[in-house]
Short mmCIF file of C-alpha atoms and ligand atoms in Angstrom, two decimals:
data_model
loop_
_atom_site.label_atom_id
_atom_site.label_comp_id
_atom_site.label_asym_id
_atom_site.label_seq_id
_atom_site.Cartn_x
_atom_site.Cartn_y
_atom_site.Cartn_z
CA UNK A 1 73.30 71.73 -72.88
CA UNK A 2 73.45 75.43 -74.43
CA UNK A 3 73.72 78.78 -73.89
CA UNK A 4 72.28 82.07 -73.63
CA UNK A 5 74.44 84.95 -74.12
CA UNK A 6 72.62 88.28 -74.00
CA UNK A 7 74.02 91.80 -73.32
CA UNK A 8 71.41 93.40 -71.08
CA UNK A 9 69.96 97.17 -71.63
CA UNK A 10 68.28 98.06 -74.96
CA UNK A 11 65.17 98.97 -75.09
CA UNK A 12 62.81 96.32 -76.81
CA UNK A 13 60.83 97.63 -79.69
CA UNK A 14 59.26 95.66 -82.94
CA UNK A 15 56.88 93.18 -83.88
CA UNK A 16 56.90 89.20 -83.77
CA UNK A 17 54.21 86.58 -84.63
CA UNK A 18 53.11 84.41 -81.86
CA UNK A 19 53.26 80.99 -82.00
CA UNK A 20 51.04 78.29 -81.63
CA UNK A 21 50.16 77.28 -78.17
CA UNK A 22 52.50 74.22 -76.73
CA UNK A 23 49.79 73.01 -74.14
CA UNK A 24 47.24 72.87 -77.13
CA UNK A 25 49.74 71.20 -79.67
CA UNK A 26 49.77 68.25 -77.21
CA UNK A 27 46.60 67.06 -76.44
CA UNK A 28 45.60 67.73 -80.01
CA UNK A 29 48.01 65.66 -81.16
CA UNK A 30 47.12 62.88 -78.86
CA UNK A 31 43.20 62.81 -80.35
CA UNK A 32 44.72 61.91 -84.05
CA UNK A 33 44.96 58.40 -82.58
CA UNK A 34 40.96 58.47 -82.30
CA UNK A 35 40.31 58.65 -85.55
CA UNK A 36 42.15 56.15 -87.55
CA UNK A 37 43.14 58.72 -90.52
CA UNK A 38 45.12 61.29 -91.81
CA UNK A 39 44.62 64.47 -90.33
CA UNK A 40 46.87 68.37 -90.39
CA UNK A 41 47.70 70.15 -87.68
CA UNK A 42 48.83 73.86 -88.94
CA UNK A 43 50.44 76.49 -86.76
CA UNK A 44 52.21 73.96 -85.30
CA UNK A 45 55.50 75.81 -83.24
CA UNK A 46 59.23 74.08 -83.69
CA UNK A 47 59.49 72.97 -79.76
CA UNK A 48 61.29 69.82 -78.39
CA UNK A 49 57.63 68.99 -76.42
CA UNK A 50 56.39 68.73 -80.37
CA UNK A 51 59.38 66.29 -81.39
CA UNK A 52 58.87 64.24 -77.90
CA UNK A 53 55.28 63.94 -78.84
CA UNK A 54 56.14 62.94 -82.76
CA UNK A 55 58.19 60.42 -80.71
CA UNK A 56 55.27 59.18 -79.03
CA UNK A 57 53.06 59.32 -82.12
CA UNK A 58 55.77 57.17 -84.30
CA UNK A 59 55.92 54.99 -81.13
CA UNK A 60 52.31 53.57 -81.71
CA UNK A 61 52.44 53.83 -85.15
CA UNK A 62 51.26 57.09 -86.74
CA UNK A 63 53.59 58.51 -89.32
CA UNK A 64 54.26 62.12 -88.96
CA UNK A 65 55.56 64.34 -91.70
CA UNK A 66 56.13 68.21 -90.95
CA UNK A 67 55.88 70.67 -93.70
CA UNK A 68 57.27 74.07 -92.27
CA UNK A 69 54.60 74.80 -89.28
CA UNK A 70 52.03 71.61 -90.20
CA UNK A 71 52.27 68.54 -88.83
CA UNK A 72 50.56 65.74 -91.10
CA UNK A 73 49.71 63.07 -88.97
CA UNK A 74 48.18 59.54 -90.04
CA UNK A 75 47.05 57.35 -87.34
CA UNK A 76 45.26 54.47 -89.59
CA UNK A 77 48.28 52.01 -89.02
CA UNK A 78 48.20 52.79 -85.41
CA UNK A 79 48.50 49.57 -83.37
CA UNK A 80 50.83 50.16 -80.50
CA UNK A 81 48.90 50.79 -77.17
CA UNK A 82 52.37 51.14 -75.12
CA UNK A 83 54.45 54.29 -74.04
CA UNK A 84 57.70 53.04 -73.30
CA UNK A 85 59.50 54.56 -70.48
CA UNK A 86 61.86 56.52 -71.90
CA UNK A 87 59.80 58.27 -73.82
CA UNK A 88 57.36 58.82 -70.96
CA UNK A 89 60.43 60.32 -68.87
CA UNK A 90 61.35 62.26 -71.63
CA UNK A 91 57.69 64.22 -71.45
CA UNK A 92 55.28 63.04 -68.46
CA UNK A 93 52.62 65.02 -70.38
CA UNK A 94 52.74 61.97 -72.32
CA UNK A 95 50.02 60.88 -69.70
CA UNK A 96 47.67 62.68 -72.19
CA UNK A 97 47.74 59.98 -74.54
CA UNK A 98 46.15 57.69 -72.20
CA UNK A 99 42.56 58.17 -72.79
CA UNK A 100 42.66 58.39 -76.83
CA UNK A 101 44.67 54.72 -76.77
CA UNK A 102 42.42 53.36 -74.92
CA UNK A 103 39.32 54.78 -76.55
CA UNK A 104 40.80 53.73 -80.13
CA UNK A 105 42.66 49.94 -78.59
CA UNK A 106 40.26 49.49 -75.52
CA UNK A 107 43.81 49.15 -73.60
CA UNK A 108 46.81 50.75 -72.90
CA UNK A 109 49.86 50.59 -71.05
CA UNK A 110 52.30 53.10 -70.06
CA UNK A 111 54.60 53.56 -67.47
CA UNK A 112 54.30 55.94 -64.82
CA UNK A 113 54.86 59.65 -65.80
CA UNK A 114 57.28 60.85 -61.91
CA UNK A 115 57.17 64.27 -60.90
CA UNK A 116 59.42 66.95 -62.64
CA UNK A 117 60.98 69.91 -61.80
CA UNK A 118 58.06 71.74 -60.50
CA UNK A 119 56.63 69.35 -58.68
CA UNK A 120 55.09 65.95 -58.21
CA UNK A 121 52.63 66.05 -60.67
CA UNK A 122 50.11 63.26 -59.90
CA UNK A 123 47.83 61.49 -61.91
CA UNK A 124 45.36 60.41 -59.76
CA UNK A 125 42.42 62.45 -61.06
CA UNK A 126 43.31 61.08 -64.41
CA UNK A 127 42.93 57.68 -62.75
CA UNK A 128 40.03 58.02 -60.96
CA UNK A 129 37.84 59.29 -63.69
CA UNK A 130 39.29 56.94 -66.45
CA UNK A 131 37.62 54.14 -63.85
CA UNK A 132 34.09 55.93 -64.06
CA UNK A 133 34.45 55.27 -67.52
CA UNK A 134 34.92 51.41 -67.74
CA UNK A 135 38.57 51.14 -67.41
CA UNK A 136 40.18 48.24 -65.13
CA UNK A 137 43.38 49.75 -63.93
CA UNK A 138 46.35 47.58 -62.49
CA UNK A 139 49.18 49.78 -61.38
CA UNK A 140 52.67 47.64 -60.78
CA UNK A 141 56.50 47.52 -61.25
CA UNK A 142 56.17 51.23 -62.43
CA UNK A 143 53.47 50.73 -65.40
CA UNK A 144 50.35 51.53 -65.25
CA UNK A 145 48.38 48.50 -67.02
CA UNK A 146 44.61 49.62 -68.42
CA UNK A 147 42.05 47.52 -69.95
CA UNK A 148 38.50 47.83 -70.74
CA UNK A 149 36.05 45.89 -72.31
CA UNK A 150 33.93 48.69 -73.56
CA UNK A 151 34.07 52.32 -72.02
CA UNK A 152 30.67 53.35 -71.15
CA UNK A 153 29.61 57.59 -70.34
CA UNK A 154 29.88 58.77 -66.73
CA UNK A 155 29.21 61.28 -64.82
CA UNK A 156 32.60 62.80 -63.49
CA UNK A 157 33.06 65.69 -61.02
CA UNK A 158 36.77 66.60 -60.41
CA UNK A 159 38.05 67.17 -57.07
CA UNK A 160 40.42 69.89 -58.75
CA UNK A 161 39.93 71.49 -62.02
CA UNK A 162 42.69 69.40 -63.67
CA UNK A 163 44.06 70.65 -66.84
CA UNK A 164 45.41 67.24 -68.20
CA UNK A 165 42.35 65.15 -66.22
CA UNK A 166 39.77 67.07 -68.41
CA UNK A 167 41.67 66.26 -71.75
CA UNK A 168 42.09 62.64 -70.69
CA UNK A 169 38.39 61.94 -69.65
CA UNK A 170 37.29 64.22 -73.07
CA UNK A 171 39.61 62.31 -75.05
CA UNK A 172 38.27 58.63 -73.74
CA UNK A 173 34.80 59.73 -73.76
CA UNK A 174 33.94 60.55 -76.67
CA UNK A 175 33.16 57.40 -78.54
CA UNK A 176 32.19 55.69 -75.47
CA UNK A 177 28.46 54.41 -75.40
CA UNK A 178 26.28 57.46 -73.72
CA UNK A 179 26.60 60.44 -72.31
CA UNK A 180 29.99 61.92 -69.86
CA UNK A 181 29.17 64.69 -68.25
CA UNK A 182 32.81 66.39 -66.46
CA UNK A 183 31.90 69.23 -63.52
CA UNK A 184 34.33 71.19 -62.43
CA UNK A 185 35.98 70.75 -65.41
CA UNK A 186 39.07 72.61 -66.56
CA UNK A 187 38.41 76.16 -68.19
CA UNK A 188 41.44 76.80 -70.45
CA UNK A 189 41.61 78.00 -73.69
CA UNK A 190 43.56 74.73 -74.53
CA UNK A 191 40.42 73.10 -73.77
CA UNK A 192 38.28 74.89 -76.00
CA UNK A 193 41.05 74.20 -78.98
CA UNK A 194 40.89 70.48 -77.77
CA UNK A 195 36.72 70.59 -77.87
CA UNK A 196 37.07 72.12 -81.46
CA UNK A 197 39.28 69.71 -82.50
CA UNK A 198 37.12 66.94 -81.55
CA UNK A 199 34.08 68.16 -82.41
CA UNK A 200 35.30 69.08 -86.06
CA UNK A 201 36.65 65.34 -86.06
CA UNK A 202 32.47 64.38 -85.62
CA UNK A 203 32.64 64.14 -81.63
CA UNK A 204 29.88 65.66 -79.63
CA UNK A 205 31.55 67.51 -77.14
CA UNK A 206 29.07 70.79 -75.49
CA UNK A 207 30.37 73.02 -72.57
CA UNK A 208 34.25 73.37 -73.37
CA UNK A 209 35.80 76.14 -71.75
CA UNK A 210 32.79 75.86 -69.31
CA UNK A 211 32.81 74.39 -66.01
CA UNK A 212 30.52 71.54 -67.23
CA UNK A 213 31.73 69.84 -70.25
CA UNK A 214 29.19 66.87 -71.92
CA UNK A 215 30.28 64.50 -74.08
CA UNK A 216 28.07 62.40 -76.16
CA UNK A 217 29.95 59.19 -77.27
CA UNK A 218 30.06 58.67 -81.03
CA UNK A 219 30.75 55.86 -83.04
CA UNK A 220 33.30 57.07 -85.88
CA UNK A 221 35.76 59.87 -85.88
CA UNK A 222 37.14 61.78 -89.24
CA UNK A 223 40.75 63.17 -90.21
CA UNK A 224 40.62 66.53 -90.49
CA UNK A 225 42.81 70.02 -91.03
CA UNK A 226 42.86 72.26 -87.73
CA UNK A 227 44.77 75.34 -86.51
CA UNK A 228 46.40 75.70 -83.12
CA UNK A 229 45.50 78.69 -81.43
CA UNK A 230 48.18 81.43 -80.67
CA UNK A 231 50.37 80.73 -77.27
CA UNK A 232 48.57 83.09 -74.34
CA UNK A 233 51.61 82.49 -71.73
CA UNK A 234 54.33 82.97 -74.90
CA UNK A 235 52.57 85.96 -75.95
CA UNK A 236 52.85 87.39 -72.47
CA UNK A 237 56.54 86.38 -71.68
CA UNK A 238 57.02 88.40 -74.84
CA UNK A 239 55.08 91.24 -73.58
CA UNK A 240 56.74 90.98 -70.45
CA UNK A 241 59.65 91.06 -72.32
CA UNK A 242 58.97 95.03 -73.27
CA UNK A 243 57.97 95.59 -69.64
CA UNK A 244 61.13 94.82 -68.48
CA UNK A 245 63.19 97.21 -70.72
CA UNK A 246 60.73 100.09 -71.29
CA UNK A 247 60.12 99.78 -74.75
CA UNK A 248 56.82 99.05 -76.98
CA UNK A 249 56.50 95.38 -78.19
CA UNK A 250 53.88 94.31 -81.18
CA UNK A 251 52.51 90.78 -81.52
CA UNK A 252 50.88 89.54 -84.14
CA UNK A 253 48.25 86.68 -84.38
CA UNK A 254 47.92 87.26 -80.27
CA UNK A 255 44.09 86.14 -78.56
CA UNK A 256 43.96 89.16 -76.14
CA UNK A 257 40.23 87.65 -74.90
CA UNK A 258 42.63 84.21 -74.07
CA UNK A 259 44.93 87.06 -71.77
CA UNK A 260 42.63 88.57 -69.63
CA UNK A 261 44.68 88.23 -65.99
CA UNK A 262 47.50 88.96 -67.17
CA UNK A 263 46.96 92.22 -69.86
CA UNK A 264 45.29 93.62 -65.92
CA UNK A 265 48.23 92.93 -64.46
CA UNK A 266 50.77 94.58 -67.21
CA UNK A 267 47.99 97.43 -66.64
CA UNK A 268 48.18 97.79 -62.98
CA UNK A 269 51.93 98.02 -63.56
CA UNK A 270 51.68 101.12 -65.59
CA UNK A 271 52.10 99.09 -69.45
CA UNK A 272 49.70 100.64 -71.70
CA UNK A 273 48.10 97.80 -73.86
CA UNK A 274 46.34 98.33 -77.11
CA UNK A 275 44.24 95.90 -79.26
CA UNK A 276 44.17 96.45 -83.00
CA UNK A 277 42.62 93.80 -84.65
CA UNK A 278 44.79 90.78 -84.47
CA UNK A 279 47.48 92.74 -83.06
CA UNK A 280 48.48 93.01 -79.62
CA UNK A 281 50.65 96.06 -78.53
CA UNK A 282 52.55 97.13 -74.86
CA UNK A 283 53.98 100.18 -74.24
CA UNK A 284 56.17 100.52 -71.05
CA UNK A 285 56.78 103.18 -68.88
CA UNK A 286 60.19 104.08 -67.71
CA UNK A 287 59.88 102.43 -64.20
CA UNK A 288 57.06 99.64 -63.69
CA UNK A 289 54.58 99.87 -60.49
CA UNK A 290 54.58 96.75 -58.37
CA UNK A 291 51.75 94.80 -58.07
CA UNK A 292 49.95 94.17 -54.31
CA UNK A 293 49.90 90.54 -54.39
CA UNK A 294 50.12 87.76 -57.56
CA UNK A 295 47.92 84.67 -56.83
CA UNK A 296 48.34 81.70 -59.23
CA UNK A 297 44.66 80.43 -60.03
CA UNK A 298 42.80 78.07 -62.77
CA UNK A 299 41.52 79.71 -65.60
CA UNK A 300 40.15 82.19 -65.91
CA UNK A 301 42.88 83.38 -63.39
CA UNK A 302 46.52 84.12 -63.41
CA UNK A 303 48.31 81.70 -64.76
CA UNK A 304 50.72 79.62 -62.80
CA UNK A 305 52.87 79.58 -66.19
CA UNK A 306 53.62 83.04 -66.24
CA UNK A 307 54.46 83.51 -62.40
CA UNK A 308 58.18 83.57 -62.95
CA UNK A 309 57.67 86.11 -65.76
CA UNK A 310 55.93 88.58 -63.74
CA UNK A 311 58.10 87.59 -60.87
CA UNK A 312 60.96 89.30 -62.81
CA UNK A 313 59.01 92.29 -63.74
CA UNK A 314 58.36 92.74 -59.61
CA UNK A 315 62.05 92.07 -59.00
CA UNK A 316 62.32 95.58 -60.96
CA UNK A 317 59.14 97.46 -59.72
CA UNK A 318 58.83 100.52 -57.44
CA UNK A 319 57.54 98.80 -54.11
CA UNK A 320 56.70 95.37 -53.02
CA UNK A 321 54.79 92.12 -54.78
CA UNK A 322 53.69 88.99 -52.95
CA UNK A 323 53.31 86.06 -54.87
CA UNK A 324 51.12 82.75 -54.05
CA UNK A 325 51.89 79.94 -56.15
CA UNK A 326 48.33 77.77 -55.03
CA UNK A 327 48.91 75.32 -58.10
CA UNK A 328 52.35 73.82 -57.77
CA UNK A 329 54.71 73.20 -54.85
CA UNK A 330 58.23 73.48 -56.38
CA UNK A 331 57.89 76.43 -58.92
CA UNK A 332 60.29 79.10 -57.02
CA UNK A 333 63.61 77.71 -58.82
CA UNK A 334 64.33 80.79 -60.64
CA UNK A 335 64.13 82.72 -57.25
CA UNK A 336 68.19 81.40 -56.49
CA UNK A 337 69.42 82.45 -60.03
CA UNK A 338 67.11 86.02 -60.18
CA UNK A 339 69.05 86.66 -56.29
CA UNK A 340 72.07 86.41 -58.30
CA UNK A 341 71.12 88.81 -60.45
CA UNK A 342 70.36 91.35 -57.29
CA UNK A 343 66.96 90.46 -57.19
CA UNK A 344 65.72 91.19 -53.13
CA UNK A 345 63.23 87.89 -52.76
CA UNK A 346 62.42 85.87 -49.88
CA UNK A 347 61.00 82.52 -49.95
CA UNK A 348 58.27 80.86 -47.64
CA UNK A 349 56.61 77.88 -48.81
CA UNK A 350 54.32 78.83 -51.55
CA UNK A 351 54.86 82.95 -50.80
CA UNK A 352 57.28 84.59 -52.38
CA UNK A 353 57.41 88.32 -51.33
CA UNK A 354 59.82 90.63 -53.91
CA UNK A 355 61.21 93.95 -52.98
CA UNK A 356 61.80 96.20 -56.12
CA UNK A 357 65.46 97.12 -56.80
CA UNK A 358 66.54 99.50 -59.45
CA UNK A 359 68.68 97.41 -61.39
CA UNK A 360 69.36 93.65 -61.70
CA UNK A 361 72.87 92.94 -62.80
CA UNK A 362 74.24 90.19 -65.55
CA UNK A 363 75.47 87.25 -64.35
CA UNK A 364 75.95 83.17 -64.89
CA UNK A 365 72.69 82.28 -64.21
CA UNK A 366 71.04 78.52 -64.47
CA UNK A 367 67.70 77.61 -65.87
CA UNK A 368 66.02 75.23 -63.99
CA UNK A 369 62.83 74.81 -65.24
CA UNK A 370 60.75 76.02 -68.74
CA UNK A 371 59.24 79.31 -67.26
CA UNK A 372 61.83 79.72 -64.91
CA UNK A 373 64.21 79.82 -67.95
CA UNK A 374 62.10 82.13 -69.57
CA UNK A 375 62.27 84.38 -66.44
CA UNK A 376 66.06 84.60 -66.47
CA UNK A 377 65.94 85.57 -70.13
CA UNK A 378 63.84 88.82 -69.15
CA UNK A 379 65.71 89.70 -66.43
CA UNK A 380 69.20 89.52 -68.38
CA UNK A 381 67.74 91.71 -70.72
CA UNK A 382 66.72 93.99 -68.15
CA UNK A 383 70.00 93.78 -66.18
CA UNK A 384 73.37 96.11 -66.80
CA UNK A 385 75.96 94.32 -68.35
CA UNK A 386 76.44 90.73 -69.46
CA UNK A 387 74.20 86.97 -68.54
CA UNK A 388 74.64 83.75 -69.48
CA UNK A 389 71.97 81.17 -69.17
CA UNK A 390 72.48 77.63 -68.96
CA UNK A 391 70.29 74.85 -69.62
CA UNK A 392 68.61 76.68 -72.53
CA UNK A 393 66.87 72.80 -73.33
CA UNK A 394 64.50 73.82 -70.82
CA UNK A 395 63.21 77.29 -72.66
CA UNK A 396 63.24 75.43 -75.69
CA UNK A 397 60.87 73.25 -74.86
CA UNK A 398 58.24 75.74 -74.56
CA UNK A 399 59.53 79.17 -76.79
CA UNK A 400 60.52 78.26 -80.50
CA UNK A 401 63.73 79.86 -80.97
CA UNK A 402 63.79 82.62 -78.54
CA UNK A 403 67.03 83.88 -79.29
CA UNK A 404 65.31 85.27 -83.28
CA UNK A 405 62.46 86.51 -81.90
CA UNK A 406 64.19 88.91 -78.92
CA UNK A 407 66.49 89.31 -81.45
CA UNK A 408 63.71 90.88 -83.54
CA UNK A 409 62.63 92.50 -81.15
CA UNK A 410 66.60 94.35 -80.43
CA UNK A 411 68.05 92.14 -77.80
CA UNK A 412 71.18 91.76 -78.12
CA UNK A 413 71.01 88.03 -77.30
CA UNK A 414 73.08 84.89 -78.93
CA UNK A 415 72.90 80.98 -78.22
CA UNK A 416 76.13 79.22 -77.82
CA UNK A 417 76.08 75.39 -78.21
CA UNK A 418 78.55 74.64 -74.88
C1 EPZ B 501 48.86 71.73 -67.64
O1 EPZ B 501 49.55 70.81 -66.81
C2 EPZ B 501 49.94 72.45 -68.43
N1 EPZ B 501 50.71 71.49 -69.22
C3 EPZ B 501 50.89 73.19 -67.47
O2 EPZ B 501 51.81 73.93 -68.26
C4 EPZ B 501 50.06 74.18 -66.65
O3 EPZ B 501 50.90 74.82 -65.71
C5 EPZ B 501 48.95 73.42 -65.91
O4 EPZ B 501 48.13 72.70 -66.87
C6 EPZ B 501 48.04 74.34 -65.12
O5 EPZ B 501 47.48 75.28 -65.96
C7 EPZ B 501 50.20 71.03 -70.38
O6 EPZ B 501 49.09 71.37 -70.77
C8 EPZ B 501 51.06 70.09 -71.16
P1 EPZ B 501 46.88 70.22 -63.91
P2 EPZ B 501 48.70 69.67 -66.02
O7 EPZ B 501 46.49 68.79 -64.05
O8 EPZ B 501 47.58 69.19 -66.86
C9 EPZ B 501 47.18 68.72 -59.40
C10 EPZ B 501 53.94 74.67 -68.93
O9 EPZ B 501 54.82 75.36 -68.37
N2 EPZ B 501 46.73 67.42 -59.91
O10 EPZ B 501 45.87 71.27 -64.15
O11 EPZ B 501 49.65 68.67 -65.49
C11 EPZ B 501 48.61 69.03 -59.78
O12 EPZ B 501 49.50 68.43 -58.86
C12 EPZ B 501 53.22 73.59 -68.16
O13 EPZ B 501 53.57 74.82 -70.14
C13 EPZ B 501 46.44 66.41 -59.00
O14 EPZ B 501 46.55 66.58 -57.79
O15 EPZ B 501 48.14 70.55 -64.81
C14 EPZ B 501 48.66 70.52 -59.74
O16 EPZ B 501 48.84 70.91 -58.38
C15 EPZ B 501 53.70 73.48 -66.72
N3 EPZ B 501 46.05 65.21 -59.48
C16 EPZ B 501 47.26 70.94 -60.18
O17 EPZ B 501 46.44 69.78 -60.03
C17 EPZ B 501 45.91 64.97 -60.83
O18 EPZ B 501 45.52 63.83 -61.20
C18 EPZ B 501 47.19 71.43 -61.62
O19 EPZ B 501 47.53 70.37 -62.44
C19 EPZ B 501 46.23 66.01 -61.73
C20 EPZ B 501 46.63 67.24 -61.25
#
């Protein structure tokens, strides 16, 4: 499963590029099957979600080709319309391909995505609005079987503003007959990438990164070249990454107006941020002020991704954080392995209330989740002596190559294969 090995207490100083964002890469991905064509994808990071999705891709068809960080992907021999299981257990965010097969097949069948380690993750937004839209939807022996003789516009208010439910009804809508309007739409920057994409494909999409997203359905869709926009919750784990040793980290490529929460709350703690163009800079001071309390919110808000992050920066702080993780029920899992460490952190429900301690100390830690992992990572290189991390598959589905770019950055940090 691999290992982390790092050797906790330099100082973090230096400058890294920051790769393309993961939870753009996917949906993206997903709206090549739209257009019947070939079509590049450039700043495209190395990350096992990537390969699962390739999977997917291959699974129905496409053929893929990477050339360093640009995927080539041509959909025109697409046929499949199925998502096997395994691949769907490999990646539930799989899910996100429903709406562009059925858009480009008019059905689809895949089975159902489960919960994962964060929580149960269910679909039933998706669901709900892919009905608005035309689609008959049989659910039975673990498949979810969708049909539709032609998808017709809608007008679709989300209960919740649904990340993945906003791609899926965009990514069905738009070459249904009419208009779909989405309120209460999801306001990512993912989004926006996603309305780009689709729009630069010859899709009519208005209001993306809005609350109120309209679709007019289109007949034909176009191949095209598009790049992914930089990673806002790697560039902060990064950040976060000087934070937690007092030095001054440099990113390159970074979107500080996609980082607004969270370059406050590396403020409020004391980091001095400066933005230079397309460069992104932290500067630490020795010891970090704790934050009052850390609620996880939609965008524009702080990001449920980088609560574990932050949660290891508190774990370090002068004073006292509470954290309120409102988006997902399970996503305290590093909490165990950071109390290893000598992190002082009690648990209740979705609260998680950190005392500051002056030092964390190495240990044999386990990653238990993508961000979680990512968490560990900062606080072994916070910690005095030496941490290993297990279950490094989970950080490398989200950070490409971690171990080289901390290493750039001075960590003293190695990946063992055991
Ligand atoms: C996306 O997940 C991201 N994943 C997540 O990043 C991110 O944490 C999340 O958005 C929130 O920002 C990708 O983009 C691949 P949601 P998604 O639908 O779309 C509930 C990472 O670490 N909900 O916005 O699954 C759900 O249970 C990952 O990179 C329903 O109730 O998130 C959750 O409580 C983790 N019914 C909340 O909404 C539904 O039908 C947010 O989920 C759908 C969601």
């Amino acid at each position: 499963m691999g290992k982390l090995i790092i050797n906790g207490g330099s100082r973090l100083e230096g400058e890294i590029k920051v790769q393309g964002a993961k939870n753009a890469v996917l949906p993206i991905l997903a709206a090549t099957v739209l257009n019947g064509e070939k079509n590049v994808i450039t700043n495209c990071p190395h990350l096992s979600d990537v390969e699962k999705t390739i999977d997917v891709l291959e699974s129905l068809g496409c053929t893929v080709c990477r050339q360093g960080n640009a995927l080539i992907v041509d959909s025109s021999n697409a046929s499949g319309h199925t998502i096997a299981e395994e691949l769907m257990r490999q990646m539930r965010s799989s899910i996100i391909f429903l709406g562009a097969i059925i858009a480009r097949f008019g059905k689809a069948v895949v089975s159902m995505p489960g919960g994962c380690e964060i929580g149960n993750r269910p679909i039933d937004l998706h669901l709900k609005a892919l009905e608005q839209l035309g689609i008959h939807i049989e659910e039975e022996h673990g498949y979810i079987y969708c049909t539709a003789d032609k998808l017709a516009g809608a007008d679709i208010h989300l209960d919740f503003p649904s990340v993945g439910a906003t791609e899926n009804i965009m990514l069905a809508s738009c070459m249904a007959d009419g208009t779909t309007t989405i309120t209460n739409a999801a306001r990512e920057p993912e989004i926006i990438d996603l309305g780009a994409f689709l729009t630069h494909m010859g899709a009519d999409v208005r209001g993306a990164g809005t609350d109120v997203i309209r679709i007019e359905g289109v007949k034909k869709l176009y191949g095209i070249e598009h790049e992914i926009i930089p990673d806002r919750i790697v560039a902060a784990t990064y950040l976060a990454a000087g934070a937690a040793t007092g030095g001054t980290v440099s990113l390159r490529g970074a979107n500080a107006g996609h980082m607004e929460a969270m370059l406050s709350a590396f403020r409020e703690m004391g980091c001095d941020i400066a933005c230079e163009k397309s460069r992104l800079i932290l500067a630490a001071p020795k010891k970090l002020k704790h934050l009052h309390t850390v609620r996880t919110l939609p965008y524009p808000g702080f990001p449920t991704d980088i609560q574990s992050p932050f949660m290891t920066l508190a774990s370090i702080a002068g004073g006292t954080t509470v954290f309120v993780e409102t988006i997902f029920e399970n996503r305290y899992k590093h909490v165990e392995e950071l109390t290893r460490m000598g992190a002082d952190i009690k648990v209740d429900g979705r609260v998680a209330i950190v005392r500051g301690v002056d030092r964390l100390s190495g240990a044999n830690v386990v990653a238990k989740d993508l961000r979680g992992g990512a968490a560990l990572t900062l606080a072994a290189l916070a910690a005095d002596g030496t941490t290993e991390i297990e279950n490094t598959c989970y950080i490398d589905r989200g950070y490409e190559c971690i171990e080289r770019e901390l290493a750039a950055l001075g960590a003293d940090i190695k990946r063992t294969d055991i």
